[in-house]
Coordinates of C-alpha atoms in Angstrom, one line a residue:
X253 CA -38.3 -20.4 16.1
X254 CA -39.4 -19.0 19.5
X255 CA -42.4 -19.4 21.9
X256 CA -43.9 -16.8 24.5
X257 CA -45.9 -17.4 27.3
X258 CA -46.8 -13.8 28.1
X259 CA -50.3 -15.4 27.3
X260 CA -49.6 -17.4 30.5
X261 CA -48.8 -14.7 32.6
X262 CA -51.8 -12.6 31.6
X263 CA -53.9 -15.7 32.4
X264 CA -52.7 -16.1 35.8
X265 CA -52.9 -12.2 36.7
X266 CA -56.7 -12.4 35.3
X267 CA -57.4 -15.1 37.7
X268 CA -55.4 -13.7 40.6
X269 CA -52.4 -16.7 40.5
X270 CA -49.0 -16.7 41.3
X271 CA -47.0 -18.1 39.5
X272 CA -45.7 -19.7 42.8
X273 CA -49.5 -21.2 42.9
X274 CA -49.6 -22.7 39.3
X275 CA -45.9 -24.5 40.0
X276 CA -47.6 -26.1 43.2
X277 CA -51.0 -27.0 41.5
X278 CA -49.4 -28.6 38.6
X279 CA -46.6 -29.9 40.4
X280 CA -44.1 -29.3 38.1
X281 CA -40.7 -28.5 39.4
X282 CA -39.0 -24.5 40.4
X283 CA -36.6 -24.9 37.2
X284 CA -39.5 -25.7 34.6
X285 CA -41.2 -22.3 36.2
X286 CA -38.0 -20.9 35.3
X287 CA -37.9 -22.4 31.5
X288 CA -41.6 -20.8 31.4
X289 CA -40.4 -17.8 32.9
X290 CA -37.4 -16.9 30.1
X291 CA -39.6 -18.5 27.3
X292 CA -37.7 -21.7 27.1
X293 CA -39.2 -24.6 25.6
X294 CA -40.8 -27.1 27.5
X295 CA -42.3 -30.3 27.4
X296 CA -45.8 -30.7 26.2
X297 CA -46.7 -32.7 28.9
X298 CA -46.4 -29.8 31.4
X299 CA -48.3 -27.8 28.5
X300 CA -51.6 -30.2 28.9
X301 CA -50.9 -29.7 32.9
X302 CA -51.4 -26.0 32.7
X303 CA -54.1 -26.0 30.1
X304 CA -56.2 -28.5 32.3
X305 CA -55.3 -26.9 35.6
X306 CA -56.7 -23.2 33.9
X307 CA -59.3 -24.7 31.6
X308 CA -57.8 -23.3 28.4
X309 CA -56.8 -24.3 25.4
X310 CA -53.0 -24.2 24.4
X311 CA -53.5 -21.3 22.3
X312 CA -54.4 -19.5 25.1
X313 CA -51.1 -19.7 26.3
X314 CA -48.3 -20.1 24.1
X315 CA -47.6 -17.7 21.2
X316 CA -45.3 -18.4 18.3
X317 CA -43.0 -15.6 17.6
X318 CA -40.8 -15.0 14.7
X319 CA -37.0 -15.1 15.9
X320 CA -34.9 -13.9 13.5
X321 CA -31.4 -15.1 15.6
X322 CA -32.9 -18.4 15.1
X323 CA -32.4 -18.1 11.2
X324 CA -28.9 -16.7 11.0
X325 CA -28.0 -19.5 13.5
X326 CA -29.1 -22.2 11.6
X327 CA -27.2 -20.7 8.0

């Protein structure tokens, strides 16, 4: 099971963000940018943070992709 936030990234550009900007404005720390960044999970909590701070809804930013390494890991 994987996650993208490429969704993220294409709301930030469309509202002329950094992703420098968001970190500060949600105050969540460089290395949870960096989980976001390589589409790491992270904690929901700093989920509702974004989706407040850009007025969206969580399916604006997160996309559930099919990872087939995550199947032959788990045989």
């Amino acid at each position: 099971m994987a996650f993208s936030y490429n969704n993220l990234w294409k709301q930030l550009i469309d509202r002329n963000m950094t992703k420098t900007d968001l970190r500060i404005s949600i105050g969540i720390t460089p290395a949870t940018l960096a989980r976001l960044s390589k589409n790491h999970t992270v904690s929901m909590d700093v989920l509702g943070k974004i989706c407040h701070e850009l007025e969206c809804n969580i399916g604006d930013i997160v996309e559930y992709v099919d990872d087939p390494m995550s199947d032959n890991r788990n045989k």
